[in-house]
Structures are given as C-alpha cells and as structure tokens.
Amino acid sequence: MSTDAATATLDRPNYLHDGYGWKSWLLTRDHKRIAILYLVSITVMFGLGGIFAMLIRLHLLTPDGELVQAATYNRLFTMHGVIMVFFFLVPSIPATLGNFFVPIMIGAKDLAFPRINLLSWYIYVLGGVLTLWALIHGGVDTGWTFYTPFSTTYSNGYVVSTALGVFVAGFSSILTGLNFIVTVHRMRAPGMTWFRLPLFVWSQYATSLIMVLGTPVIAVTLLMVAAERVLHLGLFDPRLGGDPILFQHLFWFYSHPAVYIMVLPGMGVISELIAAFARKRVFGYRFVAFSSIAIAVLGFLVWGHHLFITGQSVYAATVFSVLSMLVAVPSAIKVFNWTATLYEGSLSTQTPMLYALGFIGLFTIGGLTGVMIATLGIDVHLHDTYFIIAHFHYVMVGGTIMAYMGGLHYWWPKMTGRLYPGSLSKLSALLIFVGFNLTFFPQFILGYLGMPRRYWSYPPEFQVWNVLSTAGASILGIGYLLPACYFLWSMTRGPAADANPWGAKGLEWQTTSPPPTYNFDTPPVVTEGAYAYAAEEHVVGQREVQGA
Amino acid sequence: MAEHAPDRKPYFWVFALLIVFTALTIWVAGLDLGPFNDAAAMIIAVTKGTLVVLFFMHVRYSSKLTKITVVAGFFWLLLMITMTLSDYLTRGWLDTFSAPR
Amino acid sequence: MPSHAAHVALQHHFDDLDQQKEASTFGMWVFLVTEILFFGGLFTTYVIYRQRFHGVFVEASRHLDVKWGGINTAVLITSSLTMALAIWSAQVNRRKLIVVFLLLTMVLGSVFLGIKVVEYGDKFTHHLVPGVNFQYAGEHPEQAEMFFSLYFCMTGLHALHMVIGVTLLGVLIYPSWKGRYSAAWHNPLECSGLYWHFVDIVWIFLFPLLYLIGRHVS
C-alpha cells in the first residue's frame, strides 16, 4: 500500500481545499461542493423520514394501536411518504452522485449552469424548510398523495404549506434535470460520443428527461389544490361538478414517472458497479443505454394503473394495464444484461458489489410484484393493501437505496480522498439486506391476507407478521446507522485513497482523489469506450482497510 | 444562436399575419359551425403559435436539437390531454360501470 | 463565424462563446418545455370540464368581453414584435434601439396587465368571482362557477408570468444601455425573448378557449 504517496495526494490542491469557511461552501459554483451540500441535506431528510418509519413500525407492533392516536398515525405515514419521496429519493442519486460525477464522466469542467445548480440546492432547502415548518405545526394527514376532496376540503392539517414545500422542491428537481440535459448534450469532451458514455450518464440523462417533462404537472396540480383551499376556486370540488379522479390523473401523470426518477439513477449506478467489480464491459451496452430512454418514455404512459379502482373507465384501465406490462420489459433487459456481465467476469465481493448484487435480487422481486399488480384483476384485490407497500419498498429501498449505498461506497474514496473500513462496511451491507427482507417480505404476506394500508389498527391475526416486520426494521435501522458512523469517521481519520483504489475504468478514476476544482489537470481527450477492460485483468489498486 | 443576416422584414410579415389570424378567429367564432368551431379555433391558434415559434423564436434557423425539444414539449402535453380524455370519453361505454349522472 | 478568444461574457467552464450561446439557448428551451407542461395541467383540466359541461361553459364564456380579449391579444402580438426587434437591434449593434424596444415591450405588457385588472374588476362587479361573491343567473350555476375558476386560474397564472416577464425585461435595460449586448453576444436578450414569446403563445390559446367559445350563440 503506497500510503505515503496516497497521503500526499490529500495535501495537494483539490476541490475541498479551494477555500474554507462558510462562504466558500454556501456561495460555491463547484458542482462537487454542491453535491456535498446536497449529500448533507438529503441525509438529514433521510434521518427524519426514518424516524417516522420507526414510529410507524413501533406503533404497528400491537393490533390495537397503543403508541399513537389514529389522527397522529395518519400524519406519521403522510410525513414519512412526503419526506422520503420528495426530499430523499427524488434528489438522492441525481443531486449527489449525479452532480458530482456527470461532469467528470463526460470530461467537462462543470455542469452547463453552475449557478443554477447552486440555486437548485437553495430551492431544495427552502422546500424542506416549508415542509418542516408544516411538520412542526402538526403536519398533514392526507397521505403523500394529497387525494381530493380530503386534501382540498376536509383535512384540517397543514395541507397548503406542505404542498407548497413539495411545489418548491419540485423546482429544484426541474433545474437539476435541465442542467443535466444541457450538459450531456453540449459539454462532452472531445471524443466522448454518446455511445462511449458511461451508462450512469445515460441513466442520469433519461432521469432528467422525466424530471423536466413530469415535475411541472405535479407543481401546477399542487398549486390547484392550494388555490382550492385558500381561494376557494373549486377545481376538484364535487359540489361544482369537479372530479376528484381528475386530481389523481394529474397527480399520477408525474408521480408514476417519478418512481422512474427514483430508480433509473440507481440502475445507472448498478451498471457502473457491475462493470467495475466483474472487470468486464457491460453486456449489451446499447440495450442498457436505450432501455433507460425506453423506461423514461414508457413510464409516462402507465399512470392509470394507480386509478384502477377509482371509477376510471374500464377501457382506459385495460390500456394502462397492458402498457404497464410493457414498461417492465426494458427493466428486465437491464437485469438480464447485468447478469450476463457477471457471467465469466472476474468477480470480487467488495462492499459496492454486495450492494449491487443485493439490488439485482431485490429489484427483481419488486419488479415482478409490480407486474402482478399491473394486472387489472389482481390489483382490484391488492390495491391499498400492504402488498402495494411491500412492492414499492422493494423497488425503492431494496432497489434505489441499495444502489445509492453502493454508489456512495464505490465513489466515496474519489469524493473524499479517504477509505472506509472494509469489514464493517460489508457487515452493514449484510445487515441492511437481512433487515430489509425481514421488514418487507412479511408485508407481501400481510397484503395478500388483506391488511389495508394506512390503517392505524389491524385484526389480531396479522400481528405475527407485523412483529416480524418491525424486528426487521430495527435491524435495517442499525444497518443504516453504521455507514453514517464510519463515513463520518472516514472523513477525518480514514486512510488516504489513491486515484483509483478499485482499479476501475472511467474518466473519474483518471483524476486525483479528491479531484481538483476543475476536475482535470489537463482536459481529457477520449479515445475508447466505457468499461474498456482487457480480457484478463488482475485486480490492481488499493484495497479498503481490513478491519476497523 | 442563428447565424442568418439580421433581416427585420419577416418579423413585420409575421406580425401582420398574426393580427389577421386574430381577426379571423374572432370572425369565425361568430359563425355557427357546430363541432367545427372548436376545430377552426384550434387550427388558427396552432398556426399562430407556429408562426411565433418559427420566426419570433428563431426556431426556423435553430438546430435540430432545438426543433426536437419544441416538438417533444407540445407532444407531451398532447399525450397528457388525450390519455386523460380517453378515460372520460369511455366511462359511459359499459353501462354497468358508469356512475349515474 | 469565429467567436472572440476571451469575450468578457465568456464563463470559464465553457470552451468558447459559441458553446455558451448554444448551451444557454438550449437551456432556455428546456425550461420552456417545463412551462408547457406547467400550463398544460390547467389546459388538461379545462379540456376535461369543457367536455363535461359544454353547454354551460359556452354560456358562461359569453360573460367575458371579446373586445378586451381581442385588444389584449393584439397588444401581446405587438409586444412580441417589439421584443423580436429588440434582439434585432442587438444583432445590428444599436444599443439605444435595444432599450427603446425593450421599453416598448414592457409598456405593452403593462397595458395587457392593466386591461386584465379592468376585466377582473368587472367580474367582481358582476359577482362572477368564485369563492368570493359568485352568483350566476342560469342553469347549473356550479358548472359556471367551474368555468370561472378555470378562467381565473389560467389567466391569473398567465398574468403572473407576464409580471415576471416585464420584470425580467426591466432588469435588462441597464446592461443594454451600457452596451453589454452586441452582435457577438446578446444571449440574455435572446433567452428573455424566448420567454416573452412563450407567454404570448399561451395567450394565443387562452383567448379562443376562454373568450370565443360562446360567440356563435345569438
């Protein structure tokens, strides 16, 4: 291990040394610093959303709901959903790993609009503050889906301020997406053609398309809800002939593609991890690249599957059901291609790879159950049960969050110039995997048995599954706390990382750890495609510190 | 940015056409054409919008990427309207499932 | 056309001014796509309720004054012309003319807003403001109230965009006067122009959909 040389890199000028003090961070235009600002903010939000999850699971230990009252329970699951969806999952990978690595991966000095990037973070914080303000005053009880007429007429929670918080956060998302689209089109280094781009960039690009096309619709829809509550302009009011289902159409026109905003970046991370830790180029590169675009486009055509039992036309529902099956195809293409990449690859089981393998398994389960509930006849029975909850947690937590953790562990040395403890990180990954499955697999069973979601109490015969789920949640919580601890430790005490601790291919590994402010000492000229691993390669580069 | 010689004349022509089309749409709206009133109004509006996009917004001289972006935006709006409408227009088809009005 | 080696407006993460121009214009267009979808939610709502309550919508539309709507349409179209001419002025390096046309555009935009104030006031007087004092003499007043809810939401959101637009142009007056914009670099004008024309296009659709649907009824 070349610790002396590695430590020396920590002292060299890099983006972390380019100014100290709060002004250099809060007024930065450097996409890497903005990524760190986002990392801190979304981690805080994740913690908050996690606390709500813990309270929910604790409350559900007993059938008669002894921890909180019904009205409070409604606010708990609403705030959990609002925070986790809008303030954690949607920005998570794009605003942290995307912000940090998209410019570097394409060989650019920064994103196209650095000041707009900083503005997007401030807007995100403003949205967060508004929502937290509403939360402190008692929060909202409508569910994260704000269905009318409850949200517009009958709820006496802080609907408008929460909706405003989400509205504002939406603009943060739009600006991020806009920035990425222009950057990928216009700022690629010489020789970086579209089909030489890392698949992470393709997935970020596809995600950005969704952000730009979908988010404005939920923005205006929430504005309409606020207008109805504040100005009494009854657009969804049944007394005026308004249709509450129209709200659902408009809401889900964004919120379904939003789940692809949440999972596509994760898929991009997985492509990077699989390639790096199988030391092989991703099998079927073009298929994986185009499947990202296909998911983005097809994802806009399926929203009606959230409205199957609402009174939506049966004919429209049938079309949405068929289209929903179709959208599973590009996701499956990715899973097959990742698996083919692993085949005859030179595999190593370092922590990022553990997360990647976990993702493939859990996302497959989540995705397959998605196909089940896309089936009109089945969904009639499973809608609004714990089956749905289990499904989306498998894809969002078993999928996206595993990918996010994998990405963090993979790129942590690059972002911070530090390594983290290897054994402890592997243990955490294992705890997360076990804890996750113990939390959410029982929920498939609960849903199938008929336990409704968003209920503060349940029939006693469901208790054993609820207890298992809560036990799993405790393990999962510990699993998430450990990385928080060792990453913090790593920031100041971790051993120095060299430029390429994993021996991976990619422009980000050709610059120092951490990178200089303008990313490259000399602007790169690209001459080869992504993942240009030779047929037989030994694992070169540093390993993580063994033991903690 | 377009690199054409800066000529003012197209702007005045487009302006004149837009005013004419505005007068036309007001006049046509006064005739009772049944369902074609809506179609006529939309055709005129789309024509006016296209003129603004192509000439005032310089899309006629812009890159293919810009053109695709503009088309994609309007296409997505059309997607949202038509697919949502498909629910409302087909609700009454199967009497057993339709709600009483 | 070669761009200047180190134009004062060139930002250092771009390779050259051409790349900056292309990125900034394309970025503005991506933003306008979000605006299409933003207004689009309201247009979708309009289409659905118009389909449901066709008769009453037609009737309620007759309470809007086509004269004011028509004048406003002409005002906005003219303001688009002056905006385009402001950019032309930059392309021919006539900085004072840029300011003239920007001011004209702002004046026309303000006229539009003034007329909207008159119209809104008129609605108040005639008790046609939902949630405030809505009274409608006709069948299905609730459906008429839906029409006016949409009217206020859509024209209100449009008016808000007009206010932002006028402010945006105001911000450009000083740098234009100072000669910051020329044939080599006038992207802030170009991008503001795109925004302005877009808001005009929204009105081009709002006018027939809100004002003209009842005109054929005698």
Tab-separated table of N, CA, C and O in Angstrom, chain C residues 34-111:
chain	number	residue	atom	x	y	z
C	34	THR	N	-40.762	22.851	-19.726
C	34	THR	CA	-41.396	22.668	-18.410
C	34	THR	C	-42.598	23.601	-18.267
C	34	THR	O	-43.607	23.241	-17.672
C	35	GLU	N	-42.502	24.776	-18.847
C	35	GLU	CA	-43.629	25.706	-18.787
C	35	GLU	C	-44.820	25.192	-19.593
C	35	GLU	O	-45.980	25.399	-19.206
C	36	ILE	N	-44.549	24.527	-20.709
C	36	ILE	CA	-45.643	23.937	-21.489
C	36	ILE	C	-46.410	22.946	-20.627
C	36	ILE	O	-47.642	22.949	-20.569
C	37	LEU	N	-45.674	22.113	-19.916
C	37	LEU	CA	-46.336	21.110	-19.071
C	37	LEU	C	-46.980	21.762	-17.850
C	37	LEU	O	-48.009	21.293	-17.361
C	38	PHE	N	-46.389	22.842	-17.372
C	38	PHE	CA	-46.935	23.547	-16.210
C	38	PHE	C	-48.310	24.118	-16.534
C	38	PHE	O	-49.304	23.839	-15.851
C	39	PHE	N	-48.394	24.910	-17.601
C	39	PHE	CA	-49.703	25.397	-18.040
C	39	PHE	C	-50.566	24.227	-18.492
C	39	PHE	O	-51.793	24.255	-18.374
C	40	GLY	N	-49.895	23.198	-18.992
C	40	GLY	CA	-50.599	22.044	-19.536
C	40	GLY	C	-51.553	21.381	-18.559
C	40	GLY	O	-52.608	20.897	-18.947
C	41	GLY	N	-51.178	21.364	-17.273
C	41	GLY	CA	-52.073	20.772	-16.277
C	41	GLY	C	-53.410	21.498	-16.251
C	41	GLY	O	-54.476	20.879	-16.155
C	42	LEU	N	-53.345	22.829	-16.377
C	42	LEU	CA	-54.589	23.603	-16.377
C	42	LEU	C	-55.346	23.417	-17.685
C	42	LEU	O	-56.575	23.331	-17.693
C	43	PHE	N	-54.613	23.357	-18.799
C	43	PHE	CA	-55.289	23.124	-20.083
C	43	PHE	C	-55.990	21.765	-20.075
C	43	PHE	O	-57.101	21.627	-20.573
C	44	THR	N	-55.341	20.759	-19.490
C	44	THR	CA	-55.965	19.435	-19.402
C	44	THR	C	-57.258	19.520	-18.594
C	44	THR	O	-58.296	18.983	-18.993
C	45	THR	N	-57.175	20.221	-17.459
C	45	THR	CA	-58.363	20.375	-16.619
C	45	THR	C	-59.468	21.058	-17.400
C	45	THR	O	-60.640	20.661	-17.347
C	46	TYR	N	-59.096	22.092	-18.141
C	46	TYR	CA	-60.075	22.807	-18.957
C	46	TYR	C	-60.739	21.875	-19.952
C	46	TYR	O	-61.972	21.850	-20.089
C	47	VAL	N	-59.926	21.083	-20.673
C	47	VAL	CA	-60.473	20.182	-21.693
C	47	VAL	C	-61.466	19.208	-21.068
C	47	VAL	O	-62.554	18.972	-21.608
C	48	ILE	N	-61.114	18.654	-19.919
C	48	ILE	CA	-61.992	17.666	-19.284
C	48	ILE	C	-63.321	18.295	-18.882
C	48	ILE	O	-64.396	17.751	-19.178
C	49	TYR	N	-63.252	19.450	-18.212
C	49	TYR	CA	-64.507	20.041	-17.749
C	49	TYR	C	-65.315	20.653	-18.878
C	49	TYR	O	-66.546	20.668	-18.833
C	50	ARG	N	-64.639	21.137	-19.903
C	50	ARG	CA	-65.357	21.656	-21.065
C	50	ARG	C	-66.151	20.538	-21.725
C	50	ARG	O	-67.286	20.716	-22.157
C	51	GLN	N	-65.525	19.346	-21.765
C	51	GLN	CA	-66.200	18.194	-22.370
C	51	GLN	C	-67.422	17.793	-21.539
C	51	GLN	O	-68.461	17.418	-22.068
C	52	ARG	N	-67.275	17.928	-20.228
C	52	ARG	CA	-68.370	17.539	-19.332
C	52	ARG	C	-69.513	18.531	-19.305
C	52	ARG	O	-70.670	18.163	-19.244
C	53	PHE	N	-69.159	19.810	-19.297
C	53	PHE	CA	-70.162	20.853	-19.076
C	53	PHE	C	-70.246	21.778	-20.271
C	53	PHE	O	-70.305	23.000	-20.131
C	54	HIS	N	-70.273	21.212	-21.448
C	54	HIS	CA	-70.118	22.004	-22.666
C	54	HIS	C	-71.091	23.162	-22.739
C	54	HIS	O	-70.717	24.310	-22.972
C	55	GLY	N	-72.374	22.858	-22.521
C	55	GLY	CA	-73.398	23.896	-22.688
C	55	GLY	C	-73.178	25.089	-21.782
C	55	GLY	O	-73.195	26.251	-22.220
C	56	VAL	N	-72.947	24.814	-20.493
C	56	VAL	CA	-72.812	25.918	-19.535
C	56	VAL	C	-71.520	26.682	-19.759
C	56	VAL	O	-71.466	27.900	-19.578
C	57	PHE	N	-70.469	25.975	-20.176
C	57	PHE	CA	-69.209	26.664	-20.470
C	57	PHE	C	-69.411	27.670	-21.601
C	57	PHE	O	-68.926	28.803	-21.548
C	58	VAL	N	-70.119	27.229	-22.636
C	58	VAL	CA	-70.379	28.118	-23.764
C	58	VAL	C	-71.136	29.350	-23.293
C	58	VAL	O	-70.802	30.492	-23.628
C	59	GLU	N	-72.124	29.091	-22.466
C	59	GLU	CA	-72.950	30.194	-21.980
C	59	GLU	C	-72.150	31.123	-21.072
C	59	GLU	O	-72.218	32.347	-21.182
C	60	ALA	N	-71.377	30.550	-20.182
C	60	ALA	CA	-70.603	31.358	-19.234
C	60	ALA	C	-69.548	32.193	-19.949
C	60	ALA	O	-69.248	33.332	-19.540
C	61	SER	N	-69.029	31.639	-21.052
C	61	SER	CA	-67.997	32.359	-21.794
C	61	SER	C	-68.502	33.685	-22.311
C	61	SER	O	-67.740	34.636	-22.505
C	62	ARG	N	-69.813	33.768	-22.528
C	62	ARG	CA	-70.370	34.997	-23.078
C	62	ARG	C	-70.261	36.163	-22.097
C	62	ARG	O	-70.438	37.315	-22.466
C	63	HIS	N	-69.958	35.857	-20.837
C	63	HIS	CA	-69.785	36.923	-19.860
C	63	HIS	C	-68.405	37.562	-19.951
C	63	HIS	O	-68.130	38.546	-19.252
C	64	LEU	N	-67.532	36.977	-20.765
C	64	LEU	CA	-66.214	37.585	-20.975
C	64	LEU	C	-66.323	38.541	-22.163
C	64	LEU	O	-67.012	38.252	-23.132
C	65	ASP	N	-65.616	39.646	-22.072
C	65	ASP	CA	-65.727	40.674	-23.101
C	65	ASP	C	-64.712	40.420	-24.211
C	65	ASP	O	-63.500	40.590	-24.002
C	66	VAL	N	-65.227	40.028	-25.391
C	66	VAL	CA	-64.339	39.720	-26.516
C	66	VAL	C	-63.548	40.954	-26.936
C	66	VAL	O	-62.414	40.855	-27.417
C	67	LYS	N	-64.133	42.116	-26.712
C	67	LYS	CA	-63.426	43.344	-27.107
C	67	LYS	C	-62.104	43.446	-26.355
C	67	LYS	O	-61.031	43.634	-26.948
C	68	TRP	N	-62.195	43.300	-25.005
C	68	TRP	CA	-60.967	43.399	-24.220
C	68	TRP	C	-60.010	42.263	-24.546
C	68	TRP	O	-58.798	42.464	-24.663
C	69	GLY	N	-60.568	41.069	-24.696
C	69	GLY	CA	-59.726	39.922	-25.013
C	69	GLY	C	-59.006	40.100	-26.329
C	69	GLY	O	-57.823	39.806	-26.471
C	70	GLY	N	-59.755	40.613	-27.312
C	70	GLY	CA	-59.177	40.837	-28.631
C	70	GLY	C	-58.097	41.905	-28.610
C	70	GLY	O	-57.006	41.738	-29.184
C	71	ILE	N	-58.390	43.002	-27.911
C	71	ILE	CA	-57.381	44.074	-27.807
C	71	ILE	C	-56.126	43.527	-27.128
C	71	ILE	O	-54.996	43.768	-27.569
C	72	ASN	N	-56.331	42.775	-26.055
C	72	ASN	CA	-55.176	42.211	-25.344
C	72	ASN	C	-54.368	41.287	-26.235
C	72	ASN	O	-53.143	41.254	-26.162
C	73	THR	N	-55.072	40.518	-27.080
C	73	THR	CA	-54.347	39.627	-27.994
C	73	THR	C	-53.480	40.449	-28.934
C	73	THR	O	-52.301	40.139	-29.158
C	74	ALA	N	-54.073	41.518	-29.471
C	74	ALA	CA	-53.305	42.383	-30.385
C	74	ALA	C	-52.130	43.034	-29.658
C	74	ALA	O	-51.026	43.158	-30.205
C	75	VAL	N	-52.377	43.455	-28.413
C	75	VAL	CA	-51.314	44.085	-27.618
C	75	VAL	C	-50.145	43.121	-27.445
C	75	VAL	O	-48.974	43.482	-27.632
C	76	LEU	N	-50.454	41.878	-27.115
C	76	LEU	CA	-49.373	40.907	-26.891
C	76	LEU	C	-48.637	40.583	-28.182
C	76	LEU	O	-47.408	40.416	-28.174
C	77	ILE	N	-49.376	40.460	-29.260
C	77	ILE	CA	-48.725	40.170	-30.541
C	77	ILE	C	-47.766	41.312	-30.897
C	77	ILE	O	-46.638	41.078	-31.345
C	78	THR	N	-48.217	42.530	-30.661
C	78	THR	CA	-47.351	43.679	-30.937
C	78	THR	C	-46.124	43.646	-30.036
C	78	THR	O	-45.010	43.946	-30.473
C	79	SER	N	-46.339	43.269	-28.777
C	79	SER	CA	-45.195	43.224	-27.865
C	79	SER	C	-44.198	42.164	-28.297
C	79	SER	O	-42.996	42.302	-28.071
C	80	SER	N	-44.683	41.076	-28.917
C	80	SER	CA	-43.749	40.077	-29.443
C	80	SER	C	-42.935	40.657	-30.583
C	80	SER	O	-41.745	40.372	-30.726
C	81	LEU	N	-43.587	41.490	-31.383
C	81	LEU	CA	-42.862	42.146	-32.475
C	81	LEU	C	-41.768	43.045	-31.908
C	81	LEU	O	-40.607	42.988	-32.340
C	82	THR	N	-42.136	43.874	-30.913
C	82	THR	CA	-41.129	44.777	-30.357
C	82	THR	C	-40.003	43.993	-29.682
C	82	THR	O	-38.847	44.410	-29.712
C	83	MET	N	-40.334	42.869	-29.085
C	83	MET	CA	-39.286	42.046	-28.449
C	83	MET	C	-38.336	41.510	-29.504
C	83	MET	O	-37.106	41.555	-29.333
C	84	ALA	N	-38.900	41.006	-30.602
C	84	ALA	CA	-38.044	40.495	-31.674
C	84	ALA	C	-37.155	41.607	-32.219
C	84	ALA	O	-35.982	41.392	-32.561
C	85	LEU	N	-37.727	42.829	-32.300
C	85	LEU	CA	-36.948	43.957	-32.818
C	85	LEU	C	-35.859	44.372	-31.832
C	85	LEU	O	-34.804	44.883	-32.236
C	86	ALA	N	-36.111	44.168	-30.537
C	86	ALA	CA	-35.062	44.474	-29.560
C	86	ALA	C	-33.849	43.594	-29.814
C	86	ALA	O	-32.700	44.053	-29.772
C	87	ILE	N	-34.103	42.311	-30.086
C	87	ILE	CA	-32.992	41.398	-30.357
C	87	ILE	C	-32.336	41.764	-31.685
C	87	ILE	O	-31.102	41.755	-31.816
C	88	TRP	N	-33.140	42.121	-32.663
C	88	TRP	CA	-32.569	42.556	-33.945
C	88	TRP	C	-31.631	43.738	-33.732
C	88	TRP	O	-30.565	43.819	-34.337
C	89	SER	N	-32.061	44.667	-32.861
C	89	SER	CA	-31.236	45.850	-32.591
C	89	SER	C	-29.875	45.449	-32.040
C	89	SER	O	-28.857	46.069	-32.362
C	90	ALA	N	-29.846	44.412	-31.203
C	90	ALA	CA	-28.559	43.946	-30.685
C	90	ALA	C	-27.728	43.350	-31.806
C	90	ALA	O	-26.510	43.550	-31.870
C	91	GLN	N	-28.412	42.631	-32.707
C	91	GLN	CA	-27.687	41.992	-33.805
C	91	GLN	C	-27.045	43.020	-34.736
C	91	GLN	O	-26.079	42.713	-35.432
C	92	VAL	N	-27.616	44.253	-34.775
C	92	VAL	CA	-27.013	45.295	-35.614
C	92	VAL	C	-26.294	46.331	-34.768
C	92	VAL	O	-26.021	47.444	-35.237
C	93	ASN	N	-26.014	45.952	-33.517
C	93	ASN	CA	-25.191	46.777	-32.630
C	93	ASN	C	-25.738	48.179	-32.375
C	93	ASN	O	-24.988	49.140	-32.288
C	94	ARG	N	-27.039	48.309	-32.271
C	94	ARG	CA	-27.619	49.627	-31.978
C	94	ARG	C	-28.180	49.595	-30.561
C	94	ARG	O	-29.347	49.280	-30.335
C	95	ARG	N	-27.323	49.930	-29.582
C	95	ARG	CA	-27.695	49.703	-28.185
C	95	ARG	C	-28.867	50.565	-27.733
C	95	ARG	O	-29.696	50.119	-26.945
C	96	LYS	N	-28.936	51.793	-28.222
C	96	LYS	CA	-30.042	52.638	-27.754
C	96	LYS	C	-31.375	52.100	-28.256
C	96	LYS	O	-32.393	52.176	-27.558
C	97	LEU	N	-31.332	51.531	-29.468
C	97	LEU	CA	-32.559	50.984	-30.033
C	97	LEU	C	-33.022	49.758	-29.238
C	97	LEU	O	-34.226	49.514	-29.099
C	98	ILE	N	-32.052	48.987	-28.709
C	98	ILE	CA	-32.419	47.849	-27.860
C	98	ILE	C	-33.289	48.356	-26.712
C	98	ILE	O	-34.357	47.813	-26.417
C	99	VAL	N	-32.802	49.443	-26.078
C	99	VAL	CA	-33.524	49.966	-24.918
C	99	VAL	C	-34.920	50.448	-25.323
C	99	VAL	O	-35.909	50.212	-24.617
C	100	VAL	N	-34.987	51.106	-26.472
C	100	VAL	CA	-36.296	51.600	-26.943
C	100	VAL	C	-37.276	50.443	-27.079
C	100	VAL	O	-38.411	50.487	-26.576
C	101	PHE	N	-36.835	49.398	-27.762
C	101	PHE	CA	-37.762	48.293	-27.985
C	101	PHE	C	-38.080	47.517	-26.712
C	101	PHE	O	-39.193	47.032	-26.525
C	102	LEU	N	-37.078	47.408	-25.819
C	102	LEU	CA	-37.363	46.750	-24.536
C	102	LEU	C	-38.421	47.551	-23.769
C	102	LEU	O	-39.368	46.978	-23.222
C	103	LEU	N	-38.268	48.859	-23.755
C	103	LEU	CA	-39.231	49.689	-23.039
C	103	LEU	C	-40.619	49.574	-23.670
C	103	LEU	O	-41.624	49.466	-22.972
C	104	LEU	N	-40.653	49.592	-25.004
C	104	LEU	CA	-41.938	49.443	-25.687
C	104	LEU	C	-42.606	48.130	-25.302
C	104	LEU	O	-43.814	48.071	-25.035
C	105	THR	N	-41.805	47.062	-25.286
C	105	THR	CA	-42.343	45.749	-24.921
C	105	THR	C	-42.895	45.773	-23.507
C	105	THR	O	-43.987	45.252	-23.240
C	106	MET	N	-42.145	46.407	-22.609
C	106	MET	CA	-42.609	46.489	-21.222
C	106	MET	C	-43.897	47.288	-21.121
C	106	MET	O	-44.812	46.927	-20.362
C	107	VAL	N	-43.992	48.380	-21.885
C	107	VAL	CA	-45.202	49.203	-21.856
C	107	VAL	C	-46.400	48.384	-22.344
C	107	VAL	O	-47.472	48.370	-21.722
C	108	LEU	N	-46.186	47.687	-23.451
C	108	LEU	CA	-47.285	46.878	-23.991
C	108	LEU	C	-47.685	45.786	-23.002
C	108	LEU	O	-48.881	45.512	-22.806
C	109	GLY	N	-46.696	45.181	-22.371
C	109	GLY	CA	-47.009	44.164	-21.364
C	109	GLY	C	-47.807	44.757	-20.227
C	109	GLY	O	-48.752	44.143	-19.719
C	110	SER	N	-47.454	45.962	-19.836
C	110	SER	CA	-48.184	46.616	-18.743
C	110	SER	C	-49.598	46.972	-19.176
C	110	SER	O	-50.536	46.892	-18.366
C	111	VAL	N	-49.757	47.370	-20.428
C	111	VAL	CA	-51.105	47.655	-20.939
C	111	VAL	C	-51.956	46.394	-20.831
C	111	VAL	O	-53.109	46.434	-20.380
